[in-house]
Amino acid sequence: MSAMNIFETYLENFVTIVKADTRFIAACLAGSGITDELDKYSDLDIVLITENHVTFQPAEMKQFANQIGDLLVGFTGEHVGESRLLICLYNSPLLHVDLKFIQIQDFNHRVENPKILFDRNNQIPAIYTNTNAIWPSLNFQWIEDRFWVWIHYVATKLGRGEFFESIDFLAFLRGNVLGPMFHLKYEKNPRGVRKLDFILSKSDLESFKATLPIYEFDSIFNSVLTSIQLYCELRDLLVSNILKHEIAKKESIKYLKNLKLNS
C-alpha cells in the first residue's frame, strides 16, 4: 500500500468515527497535510475540536485513539509542554499520528490554519475569517541576552573535557537559535532545524554542517567558533534594533580561544 493510500485509509476511518462521536464538533489536519506535502516518512497531525465544556482525560484520549486502528502505544505530550496531545503509534501499517484534543475557544489561538476534515456545524471557516493564525516569533533580544553566557558555558565544558555535554549543547544552539534564524532568512516559519536540509543554499548548508563536531577537542572547538560566526551573521542580517552585548561577546570568545592556546 502506498503512503498516500495509508493516510487516506486512516483518515476515512477516522472521520467516520469522529462523526459518530457527538463530543466532537470538528476535526482538522495540520502540519504537512495542510500543503499536501505528505510523503512516506510523514506522520499525521490531527486537531480534534470539542465544545468549551468538554474535556478529555488521558485515559479517554487513548480510548478514542484505540477505536481508529491497531494502536500499539499512545502517550500524552507533557514532554513537549502539551498535555492535550496524544502521540500514537499504529500498526498494520506502522503509522505515527498526533491527536490534539482542544476546545473550540482555544482554536482561536493557533499557529496555522489546518485543513478541515469534518465540521459538524460549519464553524471553522468563520474562525479562520475572524482570527489570524500566528506562528511564535523569535525574541532576538532574549537570545542575545543569553547567547554569550551559553558560549561561555559550552567553553567551560569543553575545557573540562566533557565532550558529550559540549556536543549536546551545540545541538541545543542549532535547534533553538541557528536553525530558527536560518528559517527566517529563507522566509519560513522558525521550526527548529526541520527540513533545513532541503531549504538551505549549498553554501549555507556547508556552513551549518560545520557546527556538527565529532568527539574530539579541535572539532568541537571549531564547531563552537562556527556557531558564533553564524549567529552574528544571521543576527545582523535579520535584526538591527537590539542591544548587543559586545563586551560579553569579546570575553566569552577570548575565554574559548584561551582553551585552544592551553590545550
XYZ file of C-alpha atoms in Angstrom:
263
model
C 0.000 0.000 0.000
C 1.374 3.436 -0.940
C 1.922 6.146 1.655
C -0.984 8.212 0.361
C -3.287 5.201 0.448
C -2.224 4.546 4.047
C -3.054 8.121 5.031
C -6.346 8.113 3.112
C -7.461 4.829 4.678
C -6.649 6.040 8.173
C -8.361 9.402 7.661
C -11.504 7.875 6.146
C -11.897 5.598 9.151
C -11.001 8.459 11.486
C -13.641 10.815 10.065
C -16.314 8.117 10.238
C -15.608 7.566 13.936
C -15.414 11.288 14.722
C -18.751 11.989 13.034
C -20.392 9.347 15.203
C -18.946 10.797 18.413
C -21.064 13.784 19.465
C -18.313 15.080 21.751
C -16.512 16.369 18.670
C -17.709 19.308 16.613
C -14.792 19.394 14.168
C -11.549 17.736 13.155
C -8.707 19.200 11.108
C -5.484 18.004 9.513
C -2.439 20.090 10.452
C 1.269 20.048 9.617
C 2.363 18.812 6.208
C -1.204 17.812 5.422
C -2.159 21.470 5.014
C 0.090 21.959 1.990
C -0.200 18.416 0.615
C 3.467 17.751 1.383
C 2.891 14.369 3.000
C 5.331 11.668 1.949
C 6.050 8.128 3.070
C 8.056 9.408 6.051
C 5.361 11.779 7.314
C 3.224 11.464 10.393
C -0.315 12.806 10.673
C -1.068 15.821 12.856
C -4.772 15.949 13.699
C -6.690 18.502 15.757
C -9.907 17.308 17.412
C -12.215 20.152 18.475
C -14.905 19.997 21.150
C -17.353 22.439 22.705
C -15.894 24.522 25.510
C -17.414 22.417 28.288
C -15.945 19.127 27.013
C -12.607 17.870 28.324
C -10.675 14.647 27.808
C -8.641 12.814 30.403
C -5.633 10.809 29.170
C -7.491 7.509 29.513
C -10.374 8.869 27.424
C -7.981 10.159 24.785
C -6.383 6.743 24.499
C -9.770 5.021 24.477
C -10.796 7.147 21.499
C -7.498 6.509 19.686
C -7.991 2.768 20.139
C -11.134 2.898 18.013
C -9.355 4.153 14.921
C -6.865 1.358 14.310
C -4.399 -1.094 15.779
C -2.913 1.191 18.425
C 0.432 -0.116 19.644
C 1.144 2.672 22.117
C -0.143 6.131 22.946
C 1.146 8.679 25.437
C 0.415 12.305 26.280
C 2.773 15.102 25.310
C 3.867 16.637 28.591
C 7.484 16.356 27.407
C 6.685 18.948 24.728
C 4.515 21.032 27.065
C 1.197 19.795 25.691
C -0.923 17.514 27.886
C -3.804 17.707 25.390
C -1.717 15.874 22.809
C -1.819 12.091 22.429
C 1.146 10.733 20.484
C 0.161 7.455 18.836
C 1.877 4.632 17.013
C -0.459 2.429 14.977
C 0.307 -0.910 13.390
C -0.778 -2.592 10.144
C 0.577 -0.408 8.667
C 3.012 1.318 11.033
C 1.926 4.951 11.312
C 2.678 7.829 13.691
C -0.333 10.023 14.450
C -0.544 13.012 16.793
C -4.055 13.658 18.104
C -4.594 17.005 19.799
C -7.824 17.432 21.779
C -8.820 21.093 22.183
C -11.874 23.181 22.978
C -13.171 25.479 20.277
C -12.280 28.599 22.284
C -8.627 27.523 22.121
C -8.761 27.202 18.340
C -8.835 30.991 18.111
C -5.171 30.911 19.146
C -3.290 28.760 16.651
C -0.079 28.767 14.626
C -1.621 27.646 11.316
C -4.958 27.016 9.618
C -5.379 23.239 9.412
C -7.293 21.579 6.613
C -10.885 20.853 7.644
C -11.725 17.140 7.692
C -15.083 17.413 9.437
C -17.087 20.403 10.682
C -20.392 19.443 12.260
C -21.831 22.953 12.462
C -19.695 24.734 9.842
C -17.965 26.869 12.476
C -14.330 26.628 11.407
C -14.471 28.894 8.296
C -15.803 31.746 10.435
C -12.963 31.270 12.918
C -10.461 31.426 10.064
C -12.115 34.629 8.805
C -12.265 36.387 12.165
C -8.948 35.351 13.739
C -5.395 35.009 12.495
C -3.019 32.089 12.763
C 0.219 33.390 14.277
C 3.438 31.405 14.399
C 5.501 32.310 17.503
C 8.251 34.714 16.525
C 11.835 34.716 17.734
C 12.701 37.098 20.527
C 16.091 38.265 19.312
C 16.848 40.302 22.427
C 16.056 37.272 24.599
C 18.552 35.241 22.578
C 21.246 37.939 22.598
C 20.888 38.315 26.381
C 21.720 34.627 26.752
C 23.907 33.686 23.830
C 27.292 34.719 25.211
C 26.554 33.077 28.559
C 25.762 29.924 26.594
C 29.071 30.214 24.725
C 30.957 30.545 27.988
C 29.066 27.528 29.326
C 29.958 25.278 26.403
C 33.558 26.512 26.568
C 33.845 25.521 30.225
C 32.539 22.050 29.473
C 34.925 21.705 26.540
C 37.824 22.828 28.719
C 36.947 20.243 31.351
C 36.788 17.513 28.724
C 33.022 16.994 28.891
C 32.777 16.370 25.173
C 29.332 14.750 25.271
C 27.862 17.754 27.080
C 29.594 20.139 24.670
C 28.290 18.288 21.630
C 24.809 18.141 23.118
C 24.834 21.871 23.798
C 25.783 22.641 20.218
C 22.668 20.701 19.200
C 20.683 22.959 21.541
C 22.075 26.029 19.782
C 21.191 24.603 16.365
C 17.646 23.746 17.377
C 16.831 26.886 19.321
C 18.936 29.635 17.769
C 20.681 28.937 14.470
C 18.051 26.709 12.879
C 15.136 29.095 13.534
C 17.228 32.032 12.330
C 18.070 30.212 9.101
C 14.361 29.552 8.591
C 13.671 33.271 8.932
C 16.434 34.072 6.457
C 14.551 31.953 3.914
C 11.205 33.472 4.931
C 9.964 30.281 6.583
C 8.403 29.720 9.987
C 11.165 29.240 12.609
C 10.715 25.494 13.152
C 13.987 24.451 14.738
C 16.074 22.571 12.194
C 13.130 20.911 10.446
C 13.702 20.440 6.695
C 16.678 22.799 6.563
C 18.392 20.003 4.628
C 16.172 20.950 1.679
C 15.839 24.700 2.257
C 19.397 25.959 2.667
C 21.592 27.007 -0.204
C 24.711 24.928 -0.791
C 26.950 27.450 0.956
C 24.614 27.849 3.937
C 24.268 24.090 4.220
C 28.043 23.675 4.322
C 28.305 26.375 6.996
C 25.600 24.764 9.090
C 27.197 21.328 8.742
C 30.360 22.801 10.218
C 28.522 23.138 13.558
C 28.396 19.304 13.748
C 31.502 18.121 15.609
C 32.978 14.724 16.262
C 34.137 13.570 19.701
C 37.434 15.446 19.613
C 38.598 18.738 21.145
C 39.573 20.560 17.955
C 36.383 19.518 16.163
C 34.175 20.769 18.999
C 36.230 23.957 19.334
C 35.853 24.742 15.630
C 32.126 23.968 15.737
C 31.651 26.449 18.570
C 33.537 29.108 16.609
C 31.407 28.405 13.542
C 28.244 28.650 15.651
C 29.370 32.049 16.903
C 30.112 33.258 13.384
C 26.776 32.053 12.057
C 24.880 33.597 14.950
C 26.454 37.005 14.409
C 25.893 36.880 10.642
C 22.255 35.839 10.970
C 21.558 38.261 13.814
C 22.946 41.210 11.859
C 21.027 40.136 8.759
C 17.688 39.675 10.487
C 17.537 42.400 13.123
C 19.142 45.758 13.833
C 17.286 47.174 16.844
C 18.578 45.071 19.710
C 21.149 45.767 22.382
C 24.258 43.777 21.516
C 26.415 42.617 24.403
C 29.767 43.328 22.793
C 31.891 43.024 25.944
C 30.284 39.706 26.832
C 30.927 38.571 23.263
C 34.575 39.622 23.405
C 35.248 37.994 26.769
C 33.453 34.714 26.034
C 35.297 34.313 22.724
C 38.580 35.184 24.453
C 37.885 32.501 27.068
C 37.129 29.973 24.354
C 40.284 30.749 22.370
C 42.439 30.567 25.505
C 41.316 26.936 25.848
C 42.923 26.266 22.491
C 46.126 28.009 23.469
C 46.358 25.992 26.672
C 45.326 22.632 25.226
